[in-house]
């Protein structure tokens, strides 16, 4: 055992420097059977945990008080973080069976795999704090964005510190010589800040590059990529910056830093090409869809219905028959994706186009159904019609119900209580269109009111003091 330990220590020392030390002995890595089994089962458990959480769109993490539930984008990112953890666990098992002298490569993979996992876990937690629940409606605002960024940095810093501590404990005295060979410089810290800031700016702009395919979002994402590349170059050049003048002059004559560390530049160029290719393809596709919808809208009849003409529980067949008889072209389908639902239990959707609603050019009018029938109606308007849409909302029959949080762009969501449901609307600056959402009063009673989650004075209008419903008018 002493000989093996001595061989492993010499092997570690041989890989600390740029070149292996002459005369260093090599002993293949050995991992006990119990550790191999634990790591293998742990990796399978992490993969299954993340996969099941993504499939049901509810990734549950134990917390100090209760549990933390992740949905949508946060769940996907946390599942990838778990996959990184599983890969780190498995790498140790693979290292046991690999008899070649490449333990250093496995250690680097484990170290950086764990760091990536921590950063992704921090990003998932940051998105949760920021209120970004894509593809569902978000509750995003400036202060929540700051909290999300701080949460991401905090969790990522904990991960990096933890992995660095483990690495130092493993190397022991060798860590001191490694630290002297590569000191932490101000250039490295500044480069890391640039990488983090650029990546954050690019990620924040990506949703609006995909839809509604904004040119400004593509420019913002491109700027973020460029900033991240600059930061990566600064971080990679930290050794050259810390070198003595004579060593620096010799290194520059042999190989300029930008040439030696050009991998970030190559990755950045590929990302920029991919970004603008996606923007161009989505822009042309969306232009074609919008042109087709506008042609159909011009030929469609005007919308003569009131929202109180609909009531929760109406069947899809009844609504489709009534609207088709009035000249509207109805499309209905089931097997909904997560981004096609208002609630996770929505089962079917119907949508149509109308020439106008009370003189306002409209976009899609969508009906959402559950097992009990109609639940929601969503009406989309173009952003340039916001003043008219706001006046239409204020003329909606019923009483004001106050504010219901904020949308993804930080705008207030206002509500008005009608006879058969609640109408919600916001300016929705970060969404493709202005969305007005009608919710059936029966569904509100079944969810918000029944759970008691909204037992506040404002919700008394919806949970206690709502007059008995009247039958919707037949059209």
Short mmCIF file of C-alpha atoms in Angstrom, two decimals:
data_model
loop_
_atom_site.label_atom_id
_atom_site.label_comp_id
_atom_site.label_asym_id
_atom_site.label_seq_id
_atom_site.Cartn_x
_atom_site.Cartn_y
_atom_site.Cartn_z
CA UNK A 1 0.00 0.00 0.00
CA UNK A 2 2.86 2.37 0.78
CA UNK A 3 4.46 1.64 -2.57
CA UNK A 4 1.18 2.25 -4.37
CA UNK A 5 0.58 5.49 -2.47
CA UNK A 6 4.09 6.63 -3.26
CA UNK A 7 3.59 5.80 -6.94
CA UNK A 8 0.31 7.73 -7.09
CA UNK A 9 1.95 10.76 -5.42
CA UNK A 10 4.84 10.69 -7.86
CA UNK A 11 2.38 10.40 -10.73
CA UNK A 12 0.47 13.41 -9.45
CA UNK A 13 3.70 15.36 -9.22
CA UNK A 14 4.60 14.34 -12.74
CA UNK A 15 1.42 15.84 -14.11
CA UNK A 16 1.51 19.13 -12.18
CA UNK A 17 3.97 20.78 -14.54
CA UNK A 18 3.83 21.29 -18.27
CA UNK A 19 5.96 18.20 -18.96
CA UNK A 20 6.08 14.86 -17.06
CA UNK A 21 9.03 14.43 -14.76
CA UNK A 22 11.67 12.00 -15.92
CA UNK A 23 11.79 8.74 -13.98
CA UNK A 24 8.25 9.03 -12.51
CA UNK A 25 6.64 5.63 -11.89
CA UNK A 26 3.03 4.89 -12.87
CA UNK A 27 0.52 2.76 -10.96
CA UNK A 28 -2.94 2.25 -12.51
CA UNK A 29 -5.78 3.75 -10.50
CA UNK A 30 -7.76 1.39 -8.26
CA UNK A 31 -11.28 1.99 -6.92
CA UNK A 32 -12.83 -0.33 -4.36
CA UNK A 33 -15.79 -2.44 -5.49
CA UNK A 34 -18.11 -0.83 -2.94
CA UNK A 35 -17.19 2.64 -4.22
CA UNK A 36 -17.74 1.55 -7.81
CA UNK A 37 -21.19 0.18 -6.99
CA UNK A 38 -22.19 3.26 -5.01
CA UNK A 39 -21.05 5.60 -7.77
CA UNK A 40 -22.78 3.55 -10.49
CA UNK A 41 -26.08 3.40 -8.61
CA UNK A 42 -25.75 7.08 -7.71
CA UNK A 43 -25.28 8.01 -11.37
CA UNK A 44 -28.33 5.96 -12.41
CA UNK A 45 -30.39 7.56 -9.64
CA UNK A 46 -29.40 11.08 -10.74
CA UNK A 47 -30.24 10.36 -14.38
CA UNK A 48 -33.60 8.78 -13.49
CA UNK A 49 -34.42 11.60 -11.05
CA UNK A 50 -33.77 14.29 -13.64
CA UNK A 51 -35.49 12.43 -16.48
CA UNK A 52 -38.67 11.74 -14.48
CA UNK A 53 -38.77 15.33 -13.25
CA UNK A 54 -38.56 16.65 -16.82
CA UNK A 55 -41.15 14.18 -18.12
CA UNK A 56 -43.76 15.21 -15.53
CA UNK A 57 -42.52 18.84 -15.54
CA UNK A 58 -42.04 18.78 -11.78
CA UNK A 59 -38.46 18.25 -10.64
CA UNK A 60 -38.61 18.03 -6.84
CA UNK A 61 -35.52 18.90 -4.79
CA UNK A 62 -35.40 18.42 -1.01
CA UNK A 63 -35.01 21.65 0.91
CA UNK A 64 -34.53 22.63 4.53
CA UNK A 65 -38.24 23.34 4.82
CA UNK A 66 -40.36 21.18 2.56
CA UNK A 67 -39.31 20.76 -1.06
CA UNK A 68 -38.35 22.89 -4.05
CA UNK A 69 -40.39 22.30 -7.22
CA UNK A 70 -38.81 23.19 -10.57
CA UNK A 71 -40.81 23.45 -13.79
CA UNK A 72 -40.11 24.25 -17.43
CA UNK A 73 -36.71 25.70 -18.27
CA UNK A 74 -35.48 25.51 -14.66
CA UNK A 75 -36.27 21.79 -14.52
CA UNK A 76 -34.48 21.12 -17.81
CA UNK A 77 -31.34 22.96 -16.71
CA UNK A 78 -31.31 21.20 -13.33
CA UNK A 79 -31.70 17.85 -15.12
CA UNK A 80 -28.60 18.66 -17.21
CA UNK A 81 -26.76 19.56 -13.99
CA UNK A 82 -27.72 16.15 -12.61
CA UNK A 83 -26.43 14.57 -15.82
CA UNK A 84 -23.09 16.31 -15.21
CA UNK A 85 -23.02 14.87 -11.70
CA UNK A 86 -23.76 11.41 -13.06
CA UNK A 87 -20.94 11.74 -15.61
CA UNK A 88 -18.50 12.74 -12.85
CA UNK A 89 -19.49 9.69 -10.77
CA UNK A 90 -19.16 7.33 -13.72
CA UNK A 91 -15.79 8.77 -14.76
CA UNK A 92 -14.20 7.41 -11.58
CA UNK A 93 -15.56 3.94 -12.36
CA UNK A 94 -14.28 4.10 -15.93
CA UNK A 95 -10.89 5.27 -14.66
CA UNK A 96 -10.63 2.08 -12.63
CA UNK A 97 -10.94 -0.11 -15.73
CA UNK A 98 -8.75 2.11 -17.92
CA UNK A 99 -5.18 0.89 -17.39
CA UNK A 100 -3.57 3.67 -19.40
CA UNK A 101 -1.66 6.54 -17.82
CA UNK A 102 -4.39 9.16 -18.11
CA UNK A 103 -5.57 9.69 -14.52
CA UNK A 104 -4.87 13.40 -14.92
CA UNK A 105 -7.40 13.60 -17.77
CA UNK A 106 -10.04 11.87 -15.65
CA UNK A 107 -9.34 14.23 -12.78
CA UNK A 108 -9.71 17.26 -15.03
CA UNK A 109 -12.94 15.84 -16.43
CA UNK A 110 -14.29 15.25 -12.94
CA UNK A 111 -13.24 18.68 -11.70
CA UNK A 112 -14.68 20.66 -14.62
CA UNK A 113 -17.72 18.40 -14.94
CA UNK A 114 -18.54 19.09 -11.30
CA UNK A 115 -17.99 22.82 -11.79
CA UNK A 116 -20.26 22.85 -14.84
CA UNK A 117 -22.90 20.98 -12.86
CA UNK A 118 -22.75 23.53 -10.07
CA UNK A 119 -23.00 26.43 -12.53
CA UNK A 120 -26.05 24.85 -14.20
CA UNK A 121 -27.64 24.19 -10.82
CA UNK A 122 -27.02 27.83 -9.93
CA UNK A 123 -28.55 28.95 -13.23
CA UNK A 124 -31.65 26.84 -12.55
CA UNK A 125 -31.98 28.35 -9.08
CA UNK A 126 -31.36 31.84 -10.49
CA UNK A 127 -34.14 31.44 -13.06
CA UNK A 128 -36.49 30.38 -10.27
CA UNK A 129 -35.60 33.46 -8.22
CA UNK A 130 -35.90 35.70 -11.28
CA UNK A 131 -39.45 34.43 -11.89
CA UNK A 132 -38.66 33.06 -15.37
CA UNK A 133 -40.94 30.07 -15.85
CA UNK A 134 -40.64 29.61 -19.61
CA UNK A 135 -42.65 28.29 -21.44
CA UNK A 136 -45.28 29.31 -18.88
CA UNK A 137 -46.12 32.89 -17.96
CA UNK A 138 -43.31 34.50 -15.96
CA UNK A 139 -43.29 36.93 -13.08
CA UNK A 140 -40.16 38.80 -14.14
CA UNK A 141 -39.04 42.18 -12.89
CA UNK A 142 -35.85 44.21 -12.29
CA UNK A 143 -35.44 43.24 -8.63
CA UNK A 144 -36.19 39.60 -9.35
CA UNK A 145 -33.59 39.69 -12.13
CA UNK A 146 -30.98 40.96 -9.66
CA UNK A 147 -31.97 38.24 -7.18
CA UNK A 148 -31.68 35.62 -9.93
CA UNK A 149 -28.19 36.74 -10.97
CA UNK A 150 -27.01 36.84 -7.35
CA UNK A 151 -28.48 33.39 -6.73
CA UNK A 152 -26.71 32.00 -9.79
CA UNK A 153 -23.36 33.51 -8.73
CA UNK A 154 -23.83 32.36 -5.12
CA UNK A 155 -24.53 28.71 -5.98
CA UNK A 156 -21.81 28.66 -8.65
CA UNK A 157 -19.28 30.14 -6.21
CA UNK A 158 -20.18 27.51 -3.61
CA UNK A 159 -19.64 24.80 -6.22
CA UNK A 160 -16.29 26.15 -7.34
CA UNK A 161 -15.08 26.58 -3.75
CA UNK A 162 -16.22 23.07 -2.87
CA UNK A 163 -14.48 21.47 -5.85
CA UNK A 164 -11.33 23.51 -5.27
CA UNK A 165 -11.26 22.42 -1.63
CA UNK A 166 -11.64 18.77 -2.65
CA UNK A 167 -8.84 19.13 -5.20
CA UNK A 168 -6.53 20.79 -2.68
CA UNK A 169 -7.25 18.11 -0.08
CA UNK A 170 -6.48 15.39 -2.63
CA UNK A 171 -3.22 16.93 -3.81
CA UNK A 172 -2.01 17.94 -0.36
CA UNK A 173 1.45 19.57 -0.49
CA UNK A 174 1.38 19.48 -4.29
CA UNK A 175 -1.46 22.02 -4.33
CA UNK A 176 0.85 24.70 -2.96
CA UNK A 177 3.31 24.33 -5.80
CA UNK A 178 0.45 24.27 -8.33
CA UNK A 179 -0.97 27.47 -6.85
CA UNK A 180 2.42 29.15 -7.14
CA UNK A 181 2.70 28.06 -10.75
CA UNK A 182 -0.71 29.55 -11.56
CA UNK A 183 -1.61 32.44 -9.25
CA UNK A 184 -5.02 34.05 -9.35
CA UNK A 185 -4.57 37.41 -11.06
CA UNK A 186 -6.79 40.41 -11.58
CA UNK A 187 -6.88 39.58 -15.29
CA UNK A 188 -8.32 36.15 -14.50
CA UNK A 189 -11.02 37.64 -12.26
CA UNK A 190 -11.92 40.28 -14.84
CA UNK A 191 -12.02 37.64 -17.57
CA UNK A 192 -14.34 35.48 -15.49
CA UNK A 193 -16.63 38.47 -14.91
CA UNK A 194 -16.74 39.16 -18.66
CA UNK A 195 -17.57 35.52 -19.41
CA UNK A 196 -20.39 35.49 -16.85
CA UNK A 197 -21.80 38.85 -17.97
CA UNK A 198 -21.65 37.99 -21.66
CA UNK A 199 -23.24 34.57 -21.17
CA UNK A 200 -26.02 36.12 -19.05
CA UNK A 201 -26.75 38.78 -21.69
CA UNK A 202 -26.84 36.19 -24.47
CA UNK A 203 -29.13 33.83 -22.53
CA UNK A 204 -31.51 36.67 -21.63
CA UNK A 205 -31.86 37.64 -25.32
CA UNK A 206 -32.27 34.13 -26.76
CA UNK A 207 -36.05 33.72 -26.10
CA UNK A 208 -36.86 36.81 -28.19
CA UNK A 209 -34.43 35.71 -30.90
CA UNK A 210 -36.56 32.58 -31.33
CA UNK A 211 -39.90 34.38 -31.09
CA UNK A 212 -40.86 37.11 -31.94
CA UNK A 213 -37.48 37.05 -33.76
CA UNK A 214 -36.38 40.55 -32.81
CA UNK A 215 -33.34 42.01 -34.58
CA UNK A 216 -32.37 43.90 -31.43
CA UNK A 217 -32.39 40.62 -29.47
CA UNK A 218 -30.04 39.02 -32.00
CA UNK A 219 -27.68 42.02 -31.69
CA UNK A 220 -27.81 41.78 -27.88
CA UNK A 221 -27.07 38.05 -27.97
CA UNK A 222 -24.18 38.66 -30.38
CA UNK A 223 -22.72 41.31 -28.10
CA UNK A 224 -22.99 38.90 -25.17
CA UNK A 225 -21.10 36.20 -27.10
CA UNK A 226 -18.35 38.66 -28.06
CA UNK A 227 -17.99 39.84 -24.44
CA UNK A 228 -17.81 36.23 -23.25
CA UNK A 229 -15.11 35.43 -25.84
CA UNK A 230 -13.06 38.44 -24.75
CA UNK A 231 -13.39 37.32 -21.15
CA UNK A 232 -12.28 33.79 -22.07
CA UNK A 233 -9.20 35.19 -23.85
CA UNK A 234 -8.36 37.32 -20.82
CA UNK A 235 -8.73 34.33 -18.51
CA UNK A 236 -6.61 32.12 -20.77
CA UNK A 237 -3.85 34.77 -20.92
CA UNK A 238 -3.55 35.00 -17.12
CA UNK A 239 -0.29 32.97 -17.06
CA UNK A 240 1.34 35.18 -19.68
CA UNK A 241 0.30 38.34 -17.83
CA UNK A 242 1.82 37.02 -14.59
CA UNK A 243 5.11 36.00 -16.19
CA UNK A 244 8.37 37.84 -15.68
CA UNK A 245 9.34 40.37 -18.43
CA UNK A 246 12.01 38.07 -19.88
CA UNK A 247 9.68 35.08 -19.91
CA UNK A 248 6.89 37.21 -21.39
CA UNK A 249 9.09 38.43 -24.26
CA UNK A 250 10.23 34.89 -25.02
CA UNK A 251 6.65 33.55 -24.93
CA UNK A 252 5.39 36.29 -27.26
CA UNK A 253 8.16 35.56 -29.78
CA UNK A 254 7.30 31.88 -29.76
CA UNK A 255 3.52 32.12 -29.82
CA UNK A 256 1.21 35.15 -29.49
CA UNK A 257 -1.46 34.69 -26.75
CA UNK A 258 -4.36 35.15 -29.16
CA UNK A 259 -3.05 32.39 -31.43
CA UNK A 260 -2.28 30.08 -28.52
CA UNK A 261 -5.78 30.58 -27.04
CA UNK A 262 -7.81 30.91 -30.20
CA UNK A 263 -10.26 28.12 -29.25
CA UNK A 264 -12.68 30.63 -27.58
CA UNK A 265 -12.57 32.72 -30.76
CA UNK A 266 -13.44 29.71 -32.90
CA UNK A 267 -16.29 28.73 -30.58
CA UNK A 268 -17.56 32.31 -30.56
CA UNK A 269 -17.54 32.53 -34.36
CA UNK A 270 -19.49 29.26 -34.60
CA UNK A 271 -22.03 30.54 -32.06
CA UNK A 272 -22.46 33.80 -33.94
CA UNK A 273 -22.97 31.98 -37.25
CA UNK A 274 -25.51 29.66 -35.64
CA UNK A 275 -27.30 32.55 -33.92
CA UNK A 276 -27.75 34.60 -37.07
CA UNK A 277 -28.68 31.51 -39.11
CA UNK A 278 -31.47 30.78 -36.61
CA UNK A 279 -32.57 34.42 -36.63
CA UNK A 280 -32.70 34.47 -40.44
CA UNK A 281 -34.59 31.16 -40.69
CA UNK A 282 -37.09 32.05 -37.97
CA UNK A 283 -37.59 35.54 -39.41
CA UNK A 284 -38.45 34.21 -42.85
CA UNK A 285 -40.67 31.52 -41.36
CA UNK A 286 -42.55 33.92 -39.10
CA UNK A 287 -42.98 36.42 -41.95
CA UNK A 288 -44.61 33.69 -44.04
CA UNK A 289 -46.89 32.65 -41.17
CA UNK A 290 -47.87 36.24 -40.42
CA UNK A 291 -48.66 36.88 -44.11
CA UNK A 292 -50.87 33.77 -44.26
CA UNK A 293 -52.65 34.71 -41.04
CA UNK A 294 -53.22 38.28 -42.23
CA UNK A 295 -54.78 37.01 -45.48
CA UNK A 296 -57.09 34.73 -43.52
CA UNK A 297 -57.91 37.47 -41.03
CA UNK A 298 -58.96 39.87 -43.77
CA UNK A 299 -61.37 37.24 -45.12
CA UNK A 300 -62.76 36.27 -41.70
CA UNK A 301 -65.94 37.76 -40.18
CA UNK A 302 -65.82 40.26 -37.34
CA UNK A 303 -66.04 38.94 -33.80
CA UNK A 304 -69.56 39.68 -32.51
CA UNK A 305 -69.40 37.67 -29.29
CA UNK A 306 -69.02 38.91 -25.74
CA UNK A 307 -66.84 36.92 -23.38
CA UNK A 308 -69.88 36.49 -21.14
CA UNK A 309 -71.43 34.55 -24.04
CA UNK A 310 -69.12 31.71 -22.98
CA UNK A 311 -69.11 29.77 -19.73
CA UNK A 312 -66.84 27.22 -18.14
CA UNK A 313 -67.71 23.63 -19.01
CA UNK A 314 -68.92 24.30 -22.57
CA UNK A 315 -67.86 21.43 -24.83
CA UNK A 316 -65.39 21.77 -27.65
CA UNK A 317 -67.93 20.36 -30.10
CA UNK A 318 -70.53 22.99 -29.12
CA UNK A 319 -68.13 25.95 -29.49
CA UNK A 320 -66.76 24.62 -32.75
CA UNK A 321 -70.25 24.13 -34.18
CA UNK A 322 -71.41 27.62 -33.17
CA UNK A 323 -68.37 29.46 -34.50
CA UNK A 324 -68.10 27.43 -37.69
CA UNK A 325 -71.76 28.21 -38.44
CA UNK A 326 -70.90 31.94 -38.10
CA UNK A 327 -68.16 31.63 -40.74
CA UNK A 328 -65.09 31.18 -38.54
CA UNK A 329 -62.49 28.60 -39.55
CA UNK A 330 -61.82 26.46 -36.48
CA UNK A 331 -58.77 24.24 -35.89
CA UNK A 332 -58.83 21.86 -32.94
CA UNK A 333 -56.26 19.39 -31.71
CA UNK A 334 -55.16 17.48 -28.62
CA UNK A 335 -51.94 15.93 -27.26
CA UNK A 336 -50.72 19.37 -26.22
CA UNK A 337 -47.11 20.26 -25.53
CA UNK A 338 -46.20 22.14 -22.36
CA UNK A 339 -45.94 25.45 -24.23
CA UNK A 340 -49.41 24.93 -25.73
CA UNK A 341 -51.20 24.83 -22.36
CA UNK A 342 -52.36 27.39 -19.86
CA UNK A 343 -52.60 24.68 -17.21
CA UNK A 344 -50.71 21.40 -17.20
CA UNK A 345 -54.02 19.48 -17.23
CA UNK A 346 -55.35 21.19 -20.39
CA UNK A 347 -56.20 18.47 -22.91
CA UNK A 348 -57.47 20.14 -26.10
CA UNK A 349 -57.24 23.46 -27.93
CA UNK A 350 -59.29 25.20 -30.63
CA UNK A 351 -58.25 28.43 -32.34
CA UNK A 352 -59.54 30.78 -35.02
CA UNK A 353 -58.96 34.21 -36.55
CA UNK A 354 -61.40 37.13 -36.61
CA UNK A 355 -61.31 40.23 -38.80
CA UNK A 356 -61.58 42.47 -35.74
CA UNK A 357 -62.91 42.62 -32.20
CA UNK A 358 -64.89 45.79 -31.57
CA UNK A 359 -62.98 47.41 -34.43
CA UNK A 360 -59.53 46.32 -33.18
CA UNK A 361 -57.55 44.05 -35.56
CA UNK A 362 -56.94 40.84 -33.64
CA UNK A 363 -54.69 37.83 -33.95
CA UNK A 364 -55.46 34.29 -32.79
CA UNK A 365 -58.44 33.56 -30.53
CA UNK A 366 -57.70 30.34 -28.66
CA UNK A 367 -60.00 28.13 -26.53
CA UNK A 368 -58.48 25.78 -23.94
CA UNK A 369 -60.36 22.72 -22.68
CA UNK A 370 -59.88 20.30 -19.81
CA UNK A 371 -61.72 17.18 -18.79
CA UNK A 372 -64.73 19.25 -17.64
CA UNK A 373 -64.90 21.42 -20.79
CA UNK A 374 -63.98 25.05 -21.54
CA UNK A 375 -61.46 26.62 -19.15
CA UNK A 376 -59.77 29.59 -20.80
CA UNK A 377 -60.04 31.89 -23.81
CA UNK A 378 -56.94 33.75 -24.95
CA UNK A 379 -57.08 36.64 -27.42
CA UNK A 380 -53.94 38.11 -29.01
CA UNK A 381 -53.54 41.68 -30.30
CA UNK A 382 -50.59 43.39 -31.97
CA UNK A 383 -48.56 45.68 -29.70
CA UNK A 384 -49.34 48.81 -31.72
CA UNK A 385 -53.02 48.49 -30.73
CA UNK A 386 -52.37 48.66 -26.98
CA UNK A 387 -54.30 51.94 -26.35
CA UNK A 388 -57.39 50.54 -28.10
CA UNK A 389 -57.02 47.17 -26.37
CA UNK A 390 -56.77 48.88 -22.99
CA UNK A 391 -59.97 50.81 -23.70
CA UNK A 392 -61.65 47.56 -24.80
CA UNK A 393 -60.59 45.94 -21.53
CA UNK A 394 -61.90 48.82 -19.44
CA UNK A 395 -65.24 48.60 -21.27
CA UNK A 396 -65.55 44.91 -20.39
CA UNK A 397 -68.78 44.33 -18.47
CA UNK A 398 -68.05 43.69 -14.81
CA UNK A 399 -66.05 45.22 -11.99
CA UNK A 400 -62.30 45.89 -11.59
CA UNK A 401 -60.56 43.09 -9.68
CA UNK A 402 -57.19 44.75 -9.10
CA UNK A 403 -53.71 43.59 -10.04
CA UNK A 404 -52.58 39.98 -10.43
CA UNK A 405 -48.78 40.21 -10.37
CA UNK A 406 -46.55 41.06 -13.33
CA UNK A 407 -45.95 39.48 -16.73
CA UNK A 408 -42.62 38.37 -18.22
CA UNK A 409 -41.73 41.96 -19.14
CA UNK A 410 -42.48 43.40 -15.71
CA UNK A 411 -45.82 45.01 -16.71
CA UNK A 412 -48.75 44.86 -14.29
CA UNK A 413 -51.47 42.29 -14.99
CA UNK A 414 -54.93 43.80 -14.45
CA UNK A 415 -58.17 41.89 -13.99
CA UNK A 416 -61.89 42.57 -14.42
CA UNK A 417 -64.58 40.24 -13.12
CA UNK A 418 -67.38 39.49 -15.55
CA UNK A 419 -70.47 37.39 -15.27
CA UNK A 420 -68.95 34.06 -16.29
CA UNK A 421 -65.23 34.59 -15.81
CA UNK A 422 -62.24 36.79 -15.03
CA UNK A 423 -60.49 38.76 -17.80
CA UNK A 424 -56.76 39.41 -17.34
CA UNK A 425 -54.61 41.67 -19.50
CA UNK A 426 -51.19 43.34 -19.52
CA UNK A 427 -49.10 45.28 -22.00
CA UNK A 428 -46.77 42.25 -22.36
CA UNK A 429 -43.74 44.09 -23.75
CA UNK A 430 -41.56 40.94 -23.89
CA UNK A 431 -44.11 38.63 -25.52
CA UNK A 432 -44.91 38.34 -29.25
CA UNK A 433 -48.32 39.97 -28.76
CA UNK A 434 -50.64 41.48 -26.18
CA UNK A 435 -52.47 38.59 -24.53
CA UNK A 436 -55.93 38.93 -22.99
CA UNK A 437 -56.82 35.81 -20.97
CA UNK A 438 -60.37 34.93 -19.87
CA UNK A 439 -60.62 32.34 -17.10
CA UNK A 440 -63.84 30.52 -16.35
CA UNK A 441 -65.19 31.25 -12.87
CA UNK A 442 -65.66 27.55 -12.22
CA UNK A 443 -61.97 26.94 -12.82
CA UNK A 444 -61.01 29.78 -10.45
CA UNK A 445 -63.26 28.29 -7.78
CA UNK A 446 -61.70 24.85 -8.32
CA UNK A 447 -58.09 26.04 -8.11
CA UNK A 448 -57.41 29.37 -6.40
CA UNK A 449 -60.48 29.63 -4.20
CA UNK A 450 -60.74 25.97 -3.20
CA UNK A 451 -57.09 25.75 -2.21
CA UNK A 452 -57.33 28.84 -0.03
CA UNK A 453 -54.06 30.06 -1.50
CA UNK A 454 -55.55 33.46 -2.34
CA UNK A 455 -57.53 34.09 0.82
CA UNK A 456 -57.01 37.85 0.69
CA UNK A 457 -59.42 40.76 0.66
CA UNK A 458 -58.82 41.35 -3.05
CA UNK A 459 -59.78 37.78 -3.85
CA UNK A 460 -63.07 38.14 -2.00
CA UNK A 461 -64.50 39.44 -5.31
CA UNK A 462 -63.76 36.08 -6.90
CA UNK A 463 -63.98 33.60 -4.06
CA UNK A 464 -66.83 34.93 -1.92
CA UNK A 465 -68.74 37.89 -3.36
CA UNK A 466 -69.22 36.81 -6.99
CA UNK A 467 -72.95 36.93 -7.88
CA UNK A 468 -74.59 33.72 -9.04
CA UNK A 469 -73.82 33.08 -12.73
CA UNK A 470 -76.44 33.65 -15.38
CA UNK A 471 -76.77 31.44 -18.43
CA UNK A 472 -74.67 32.73 -21.34
CA UNK A 473 -76.55 34.11 -24.27
CA UNK A 474 -77.01 31.67 -27.16
CA UNK A 475 -75.69 32.92 -30.49
#
